[in-house]
XYZ file of C-alpha atoms in Angstrom:
547
model
C 23.308 91.995 63.873
C 20.158 92.959 61.887
C 18.101 90.043 60.577
C 18.354 91.277 56.958
C 22.170 91.333 57.115
C 22.261 87.825 58.554
C 19.966 86.495 55.819
C 22.098 88.157 53.117
C 25.282 86.648 54.532
C 23.758 83.162 54.617
C 22.518 83.539 51.052
C 26.026 84.583 49.938
C 27.591 81.561 51.607
C 25.137 79.289 49.819
C 25.536 81.023 46.429
C 29.365 81.085 46.255
C 29.929 77.282 46.055
C 27.149 76.988 43.511
C 28.697 79.730 41.374
C 32.097 78.045 41.530
C 30.651 74.675 40.524
C 28.686 76.286 37.711
C 31.842 77.847 36.204
C 33.426 75.703 33.478
C 37.133 75.389 34.279
C 37.914 73.394 31.125
C 37.717 76.474 28.837
C 38.573 80.159 28.752
C 35.319 82.010 28.235
C 35.464 85.029 25.894
C 32.752 87.260 24.455
C 33.908 87.045 20.846
C 36.745 85.501 18.837
C 38.308 87.114 15.766
C 35.288 89.222 14.946
C 37.222 90.876 12.110
C 37.549 87.571 10.212
C 34.867 86.010 8.026
C 33.067 83.001 9.529
C 35.309 79.917 9.552
C 34.432 77.212 7.023
C 32.877 73.997 8.257
C 35.878 71.950 7.133
C 38.173 73.773 9.591
C 38.443 71.496 12.598
C 39.532 73.292 15.761
C 37.858 70.991 18.253
C 41.053 69.286 19.564
C 44.677 70.363 20.067
C 45.924 67.928 17.453
C 43.391 68.941 14.813
C 44.213 72.642 15.284
C 47.961 72.033 14.949
C 47.498 69.831 11.884
C 45.164 72.380 10.299
C 47.714 75.173 10.785
C 50.476 73.339 8.912
C 48.152 72.020 6.202
C 46.591 75.405 5.485
C 49.942 77.197 5.297
C 51.335 74.497 3.001
C 48.246 74.953 0.803
C 48.749 78.778 0.907
C 45.349 79.291 2.562
C 46.694 81.938 4.887
C 43.432 83.725 5.617
C 41.749 80.535 6.787
C 44.819 79.755 8.941
C 44.246 83.057 10.760
C 41.226 81.440 12.462
C 43.709 79.321 14.457
C 45.056 82.412 16.249
C 43.546 84.518 19.033
C 43.671 87.943 17.363
C 42.064 89.859 20.201
C 44.918 92.409 20.259
C 44.691 93.047 16.491
C 42.159 95.671 15.386
C 39.203 93.974 13.638
C 39.808 95.821 10.364
C 43.397 94.446 10.229
C 42.708 90.895 11.332
C 42.349 89.440 7.820
C 45.653 90.771 6.496
C 47.744 90.615 9.673
C 46.234 87.327 10.801
C 47.280 85.632 7.549
C 50.806 86.992 7.916
C 51.041 86.022 11.572
C 49.862 82.474 10.851
C 52.520 82.027 8.150
C 55.214 83.481 10.412
C 54.175 81.198 13.274
C 54.571 78.114 11.098
C 58.080 79.214 10.111
C 58.983 79.748 13.763
C 57.581 76.352 14.787
C 59.277 74.686 11.843
C 62.693 76.135 12.657
C 62.966 76.268 16.423
C 60.460 73.814 17.872
C 60.280 70.035 17.878
C 56.576 69.354 18.335
C 55.661 66.425 20.530
C 52.581 65.231 18.677
C 51.797 62.608 21.321
C 51.069 65.422 23.792
C 48.493 66.926 21.404
C 45.612 64.628 22.259
C 42.739 63.949 19.903
C 40.194 64.894 22.565
C 38.288 68.159 22.899
C 39.049 68.386 26.621
C 42.697 67.216 26.161
C 42.280 64.803 29.066
C 45.066 62.216 29.112
C 43.467 58.975 30.289
C 46.843 57.183 30.201
C 48.685 59.670 32.423
C 50.359 58.251 35.529
C 48.984 59.010 38.966
C 52.039 61.194 39.693
C 51.266 63.485 36.735
C 49.817 66.874 37.813
C 47.228 66.718 34.992
C 46.176 63.103 35.517
C 42.404 62.711 35.101
C 41.860 66.426 34.550
C 40.678 68.261 31.421
C 43.094 70.876 30.114
C 42.397 74.281 28.673
C 46.002 75.253 27.894
C 48.774 73.104 26.381
C 52.432 74.084 26.240
C 53.904 73.480 22.786
C 57.446 74.695 23.470
C 59.511 77.274 25.341
C 61.871 79.378 23.208
C 64.362 82.122 23.943
C 63.324 85.677 23.076
C 66.148 88.061 23.866
C 67.051 87.590 27.526
C 63.871 85.765 28.509
C 62.017 82.577 27.663
C 58.525 82.728 26.151
C 55.964 79.975 25.821
C 54.069 78.902 22.713
C 50.645 77.686 23.830
C 47.362 76.367 22.529
C 44.341 77.545 24.539
C 40.771 76.299 24.522
C 38.413 79.277 24.111
C 34.607 79.374 24.283
C 33.286 82.471 22.492
C 29.794 83.220 23.787
C 27.350 80.413 23.044
C 29.559 78.833 20.374
C 31.424 75.546 20.755
C 34.905 75.643 22.352
C 37.853 75.778 19.928
C 41.623 75.345 20.287
C 43.638 78.358 19.044
C 47.069 79.793 19.736
C 47.025 81.992 22.809
C 46.854 85.755 22.872
C 50.398 86.094 24.291
C 51.795 83.656 21.723
C 50.306 85.743 18.900
C 51.780 88.904 20.442
C 55.269 87.315 20.425
C 55.135 86.048 16.821
C 56.706 89.160 15.171
C 59.667 89.197 17.585
C 60.154 85.429 17.319
C 60.005 85.564 13.526
C 62.602 88.347 13.459
C 65.011 86.049 15.333
C 64.135 82.610 14.015
C 62.618 83.392 10.648
C 64.387 83.123 7.278
C 67.660 85.018 7.002
C 68.326 87.485 4.225
C 70.593 84.912 2.572
C 67.751 82.397 2.480
C 65.261 84.922 1.136
C 67.561 85.510 -1.839
C 67.433 81.821 -2.778
C 65.191 80.573 -5.590
C 61.744 79.568 -4.455
C 62.325 75.966 -5.516
C 65.217 75.643 -3.067
C 62.972 76.750 -0.217
C 60.425 74.007 -0.810
C 60.257 71.022 1.529
C 62.237 67.968 0.443
C 61.764 65.195 3.021
C 61.801 64.637 6.796
C 60.705 68.235 7.315
C 63.858 69.649 5.679
C 64.120 72.069 2.771
C 66.219 71.476 -0.301
C 68.711 74.212 0.554
C 69.311 72.646 3.999
C 70.412 69.382 2.378
C 73.234 71.340 0.734
C 73.924 74.052 3.333
C 74.245 71.777 6.360
C 77.061 69.550 4.951
C 78.733 72.648 3.498
C 78.675 74.335 6.913
C 80.176 71.242 8.547
C 82.989 71.208 5.990
C 83.636 74.916 6.543
C 83.731 74.482 10.314
C 86.043 71.467 9.991
C 88.373 73.436 7.714
C 88.450 76.305 10.208
C 89.334 73.909 13.032
C 92.062 72.215 10.974
C 93.548 75.588 9.967
C 93.540 76.768 13.568
C 95.308 73.598 14.709
C 97.977 73.895 12.007
C 98.542 77.565 12.854
C 98.984 76.833 16.551
C 101.325 73.928 15.799
C 103.451 76.237 13.639
C 103.555 78.873 16.379
C 104.493 76.261 19.001
C 107.363 74.965 16.856
C 108.787 78.491 16.556
C 108.246 79.510 20.176
C 111.487 79.864 22.136
C 110.253 80.218 25.686
C 108.923 77.290 27.734
C 106.058 79.417 29.054
C 104.866 80.311 25.547
C 105.221 76.716 24.386
C 103.235 75.379 27.350
C 100.529 78.002 26.759
C 100.177 77.123 23.075
C 100.016 73.405 23.815
C 97.496 73.860 26.635
C 95.190 76.056 24.561
C 95.393 74.250 21.228
C 92.403 71.919 21.572
C 90.231 74.392 23.562
C 90.748 77.093 20.938
C 89.930 74.654 18.127
C 86.706 73.582 19.858
C 85.775 77.176 20.721
C 86.318 78.381 17.162
C 84.376 75.478 15.672
C 81.493 75.968 18.127
C 81.466 79.749 17.711
C 81.583 79.549 13.926
C 78.747 77.014 13.942
C 76.679 79.295 16.195
C 77.274 82.320 13.969
C 76.535 80.496 10.732
C 73.423 78.767 12.091
C 71.922 82.003 13.445
C 72.964 84.663 10.957
C 73.686 83.087 7.584
C 71.456 80.003 7.913
C 68.406 79.307 10.059
C 67.910 75.564 9.955
C 64.752 73.638 10.699
C 63.848 72.455 14.166
C 65.053 68.897 13.508
C 68.569 70.153 12.816
C 68.488 72.876 15.474
C 67.415 70.402 18.151
C 70.749 68.599 17.602
C 72.900 71.570 16.603
C 72.155 73.815 19.599
C 73.117 71.206 22.242
C 76.243 70.337 20.246
C 77.296 74.003 20.258
C 76.807 74.172 24.015
C 78.663 70.865 24.386
C 81.555 72.218 22.296
C 81.966 75.303 24.476
C 81.696 73.166 27.614
C 84.328 70.740 26.359
C 86.592 73.663 25.417
C 86.334 75.077 28.946
C 86.903 71.654 30.506
C 89.986 70.858 28.420
C 91.345 74.373 28.982
C 91.089 73.949 32.753
C 92.652 70.471 32.641
C 95.520 71.472 30.346
C 96.110 74.738 32.190
C 96.328 73.114 35.612
C 98.475 70.283 34.205
C 100.847 72.911 32.798
C 101.033 74.589 36.219
C 101.638 71.206 37.888
C 104.446 70.402 35.474
C 106.150 73.672 36.408
C 105.523 73.357 40.148
C 106.391 69.677 40.517
C 109.856 68.600 39.264
C 108.960 65.126 38.033
C 112.136 64.930 35.988
C 114.308 64.391 39.073
C 114.166 62.789 42.524
C 114.227 65.960 44.641
C 110.514 66.240 45.380
C 110.746 63.935 48.408
C 113.441 66.032 50.047
C 112.557 67.921 53.272
C 112.885 71.322 51.599
C 110.170 70.300 49.110
C 107.403 69.869 51.729
C 105.639 73.103 50.745
C 105.873 72.225 47.086
C 104.363 68.790 47.696
C 101.470 70.404 49.580
C 100.966 72.954 46.808
C 101.017 70.304 44.096
C 98.445 68.208 45.969
C 96.142 71.199 46.500
C 96.368 72.179 42.855
C 95.533 68.629 41.799
C 92.537 68.632 44.178
C 91.238 71.942 42.811
C 91.679 70.511 39.333
C 89.258 67.720 40.167
C 86.802 70.115 41.825
C 86.839 72.433 38.800
C 86.366 69.514 36.427
C 83.323 68.315 38.390
C 81.884 71.849 38.477
C 82.396 72.388 34.746
C 80.871 69.006 33.895
C 77.800 69.686 36.068
C 77.326 73.251 34.811
C 78.013 72.231 31.219
C 75.604 69.305 31.470
C 72.915 71.617 32.807
C 73.533 74.082 29.967
C 73.395 71.333 27.355
C 70.124 69.994 28.785
C 68.688 73.504 28.950
C 69.709 74.271 25.374
C 68.359 70.947 24.184
C 65.051 71.742 25.918
C 64.388 68.052 26.401
C 61.874 68.606 29.131
C 59.920 71.251 27.260
C 59.750 69.336 24.000
C 59.029 65.860 25.300
C 56.549 66.777 28.043
C 56.230 65.827 31.674
C 56.524 62.097 31.030
C 60.258 62.492 30.421
C 60.726 63.398 34.089
C 59.969 59.863 35.236
C 62.237 58.426 32.552
C 64.999 60.863 33.502
C 64.679 59.828 37.152
C 64.891 56.141 36.297
C 67.815 56.796 33.962
C 69.607 58.718 36.714
C 69.201 55.770 39.080
C 70.544 53.343 36.475
C 73.520 55.556 35.663
C 74.216 56.098 39.354
C 74.145 52.356 40.041
C 76.402 51.614 37.068
C 78.847 54.390 37.969
C 78.956 53.768 41.717
C 82.567 52.537 41.550
C 83.629 55.598 39.550
C 81.827 57.934 41.942
C 83.409 56.116 44.881
C 86.875 56.585 43.381
C 86.211 60.285 42.769
C 85.155 60.814 46.390
C 88.134 58.794 47.582
C 90.527 60.964 45.544
C 89.054 64.076 47.138
C 89.410 62.388 50.533
C 93.135 61.861 49.928
C 93.525 65.500 48.943
C 91.721 66.712 52.084
C 93.361 64.479 54.693
C 96.762 64.559 52.934
C 97.511 60.957 53.773
C 99.490 60.804 50.539
C 100.708 63.896 48.711
C 102.178 64.206 45.254
C 105.894 63.517 45.634
C 105.585 61.435 48.812
C 107.720 58.322 49.179
C 105.644 55.252 50.042
C 105.929 51.545 50.559
C 102.793 50.091 48.998
C 102.233 46.345 48.557
C 105.958 45.711 48.896
C 106.897 48.364 46.315
C 109.043 51.411 47.051
C 107.158 54.102 45.101
C 106.731 57.843 44.666
C 103.278 59.381 44.208
C 103.215 60.962 40.754
C 99.527 61.730 40.163
C 96.284 61.528 42.115
C 93.613 61.360 39.445
C 89.855 60.942 39.624
C 89.782 57.169 39.523
C 93.380 56.024 40.020
C 96.646 56.893 41.703
C 99.798 56.825 39.575
C 102.819 55.517 41.491
C 106.423 55.483 40.238
C 108.360 52.436 41.410
C 112.093 52.785 42.114
C 112.707 50.537 39.104
C 111.002 53.067 36.802
C 107.834 50.975 36.462
C 104.570 52.877 37.055
C 101.832 51.296 39.143
C 98.223 52.268 38.399
C 96.071 51.642 41.480
C 92.324 52.404 41.747
C 91.810 55.115 44.343
C 89.307 53.038 46.307
C 91.883 50.229 46.694
C 94.652 52.686 47.520
C 92.757 54.236 50.465
C 91.430 50.862 51.638
C 94.866 49.295 52.134
C 97.474 50.364 54.700
C 100.718 51.776 53.345
C 103.871 53.319 54.762
C 104.350 57.026 54.076
C 108.035 57.736 54.512
C 107.813 61.503 54.000
C 104.755 62.249 56.138
C 105.467 64.696 58.985
C 109.250 64.165 59.012
C 111.402 62.921 56.142
C 113.863 61.129 58.427
C 113.377 57.452 59.106
C 115.089 54.347 60.445
C 115.820 51.494 58.065
C 116.351 48.110 59.690
C 119.006 45.756 58.305
C 118.317 42.261 59.642
C 121.187 39.738 59.611
C 121.077 36.190 61.014
C 124.253 35.325 62.956
C 125.387 32.120 64.597
C 124.705 31.526 68.304
C 128.360 31.882 69.177
C 128.988 34.900 66.881
C 130.210 38.067 68.583
C 127.965 41.093 67.920
C 130.289 43.851 69.115
C 132.840 43.593 66.257
C 130.010 43.926 63.731
C 128.510 46.798 65.777
C 131.839 48.611 65.536
C 132.004 47.872 61.799
C 128.470 49.210 61.388
C 129.348 52.571 62.943
C 132.547 52.773 60.898
C 130.514 52.274 57.758
C 128.110 55.025 58.901
C 131.015 57.416 59.439
C 132.036 56.871 55.796
C 128.616 57.930 54.447
C 127.574 61.375 53.245
C 126.681 63.422 56.354
C 123.612 64.801 54.537
C 122.258 61.283 54.070
C 122.470 60.014 57.665
C 121.446 61.387 61.050
C 123.683 61.981 64.045
C 125.793 59.040 65.258
C 123.814 58.573 68.452
C 120.645 57.942 66.455
C 121.947 54.615 65.103
C 121.869 51.445 67.194
C 122.348 47.684 67.025
C 120.383 45.123 68.990
C 119.761 41.386 69.099
C 116.032 41.316 68.334
C 115.335 37.568 68.129
C 116.828 34.088 68.183
C 115.807 30.579 67.167
C 117.392 27.166 66.659
C 119.395 28.486 63.721
C 120.979 31.445 65.469
C 120.466 34.996 66.614
C 118.812 37.775 64.597
C 120.613 41.088 64.852
C 119.005 44.358 63.805
C 121.318 47.102 62.535
C 119.118 50.230 62.740
C 120.227 52.855 60.235
C 118.902 56.397 60.916
C 118.488 58.001 57.497
C 118.066 61.748 57.041
C 116.099 61.527 53.789
C 113.282 59.110 53.033
C 113.899 59.564 49.342
C 117.370 57.916 49.548
C 116.826 55.744 52.641
C 116.194 52.505 50.784
C 119.236 52.907 48.517
C 121.421 53.880 51.460
C 120.295 50.841 53.492
C 121.179 48.566 50.577
C 124.683 50.064 50.401
C 125.217 49.743 54.158
C 123.965 46.136 54.111
C 126.418 45.269 51.353
C 129.345 46.834 53.243
C 128.284 45.154 56.480
C 128.101 41.715 54.858
C 131.519 42.273 53.363
C 132.939 42.949 56.844
C 131.127 39.863 58.190
C 132.561 37.648 55.434
C 136.040 38.990 56.102
C 135.689 38.125 59.798
C 134.404 34.659 58.876
C 137.420 34.181 56.621
C 139.663 34.888 59.607
C 138.140 31.873 61.384
C 135.550 33.564 63.582
C 132.012 32.217 63.870
C 129.660 34.570 62.025
C 126.939 32.900 59.978
C 124.777 29.894 61.054
C 125.913 26.530 59.707
C 122.656 25.191 58.241
C 121.741 23.637 54.926
C 118.969 25.020 52.702
C 116.555 22.194 53.631
C 116.825 22.998 57.340
C 116.416 26.716 56.690
C 113.244 26.059 54.697
């Protein structure tokens, strides 16, 4: 390698780090700034982000539009048009900020370098000067655009904070969407003046009037659907009207609010920051209720809860279908809640308006909510577990905690059980899956019910065995299994006598308990008749000895 080339390469390696260190990364260096405007007055303070933002609002309120143009980077505006267009753009920007943005003034530091000395160590801008500050992110058509303040250093002049070049380029399109509507422009000038809390006089009247109009529309819709439901003759039409009543009311109220607040009225940012998330929440709630009511209507048609036939063997497929539908209902509800929550947060623009510090608070809040809702989340997961492993399906006959019950509903946090007496047991899902229970209709609906009777030591078992089979022969053949499936055995004995088990093979779990009670009653009647004839049947003990 020639010596001259080597020396040049070494010199370049030495010069590059020096050039990088010499470059000021706390400003955007420009040759000139707004050369078409007259020199800015000394009283215009653009040295910090906060002073520039305050100056913009104060100058527009004082109708000093031309001076407010100095707070914009008008590099894309021809110099000869900067005075006129700059004044108009500054006024339009204030209207856009006033109507769509909620300015976080604590993020606009009163320091020329915008260095946040109180920022946490996890913050990406901790201990660093800033040359660009995000004010807000707003929707422009099908994309999101940022409104920014940049720190520019024109030539040898002092650095100043002005609205960025791209922000200025987006002002006309933003103003066309978020600026005053034609209805507002027709109002008297006095109505458009500021009243208090950043609101205009017309908003104090229009906002309550809009709420009343939306409420009246929702009430009218509800009354109309109720009238249609009362006149409907088919069950399908009636179920559809009942399932869609509340979702349609919420959808109409949310849609009407969205139309009125974007076409007829354009409210200030303080109202919009609450109104926009509420609209998204209304549509989300409408979708959620529609899914819940729709699936409940399907369940009511699939599952015959009005009779006791669901536990029969021929209903196995229907029990499986009902359980799967109920499981998908819970999955859809979770999906809609998560998607709807994300939409509401995105529409509310919490993170963009409150700055990066909200992230830490949101994380801590998530941990607190998760800890507080751990039992609810556990129940939800347990309900999905039941649906997946099918340990208990809707319509199954169970013995749970000494109760003979039928599974009616498997909800998010509880299982609804129908006792044979008509009483409904509400059991938390976590407790239901944690305790053992007997599923009488799992796999096969047939089962053996054991009738235990204590007989005396010298009592003959065979006569009662014969009576037992005679009683079985008198039962409905559809309710009992074949004769060879029943049996009688002496299972235990003690000082009081012998314990005989009469094992009744039932064909249906749904009627097994009732059938066993009937057979027990008939068997005891035969035993009493034999005892009346002088045969030893029952142990001769007094209650104290039995205890």
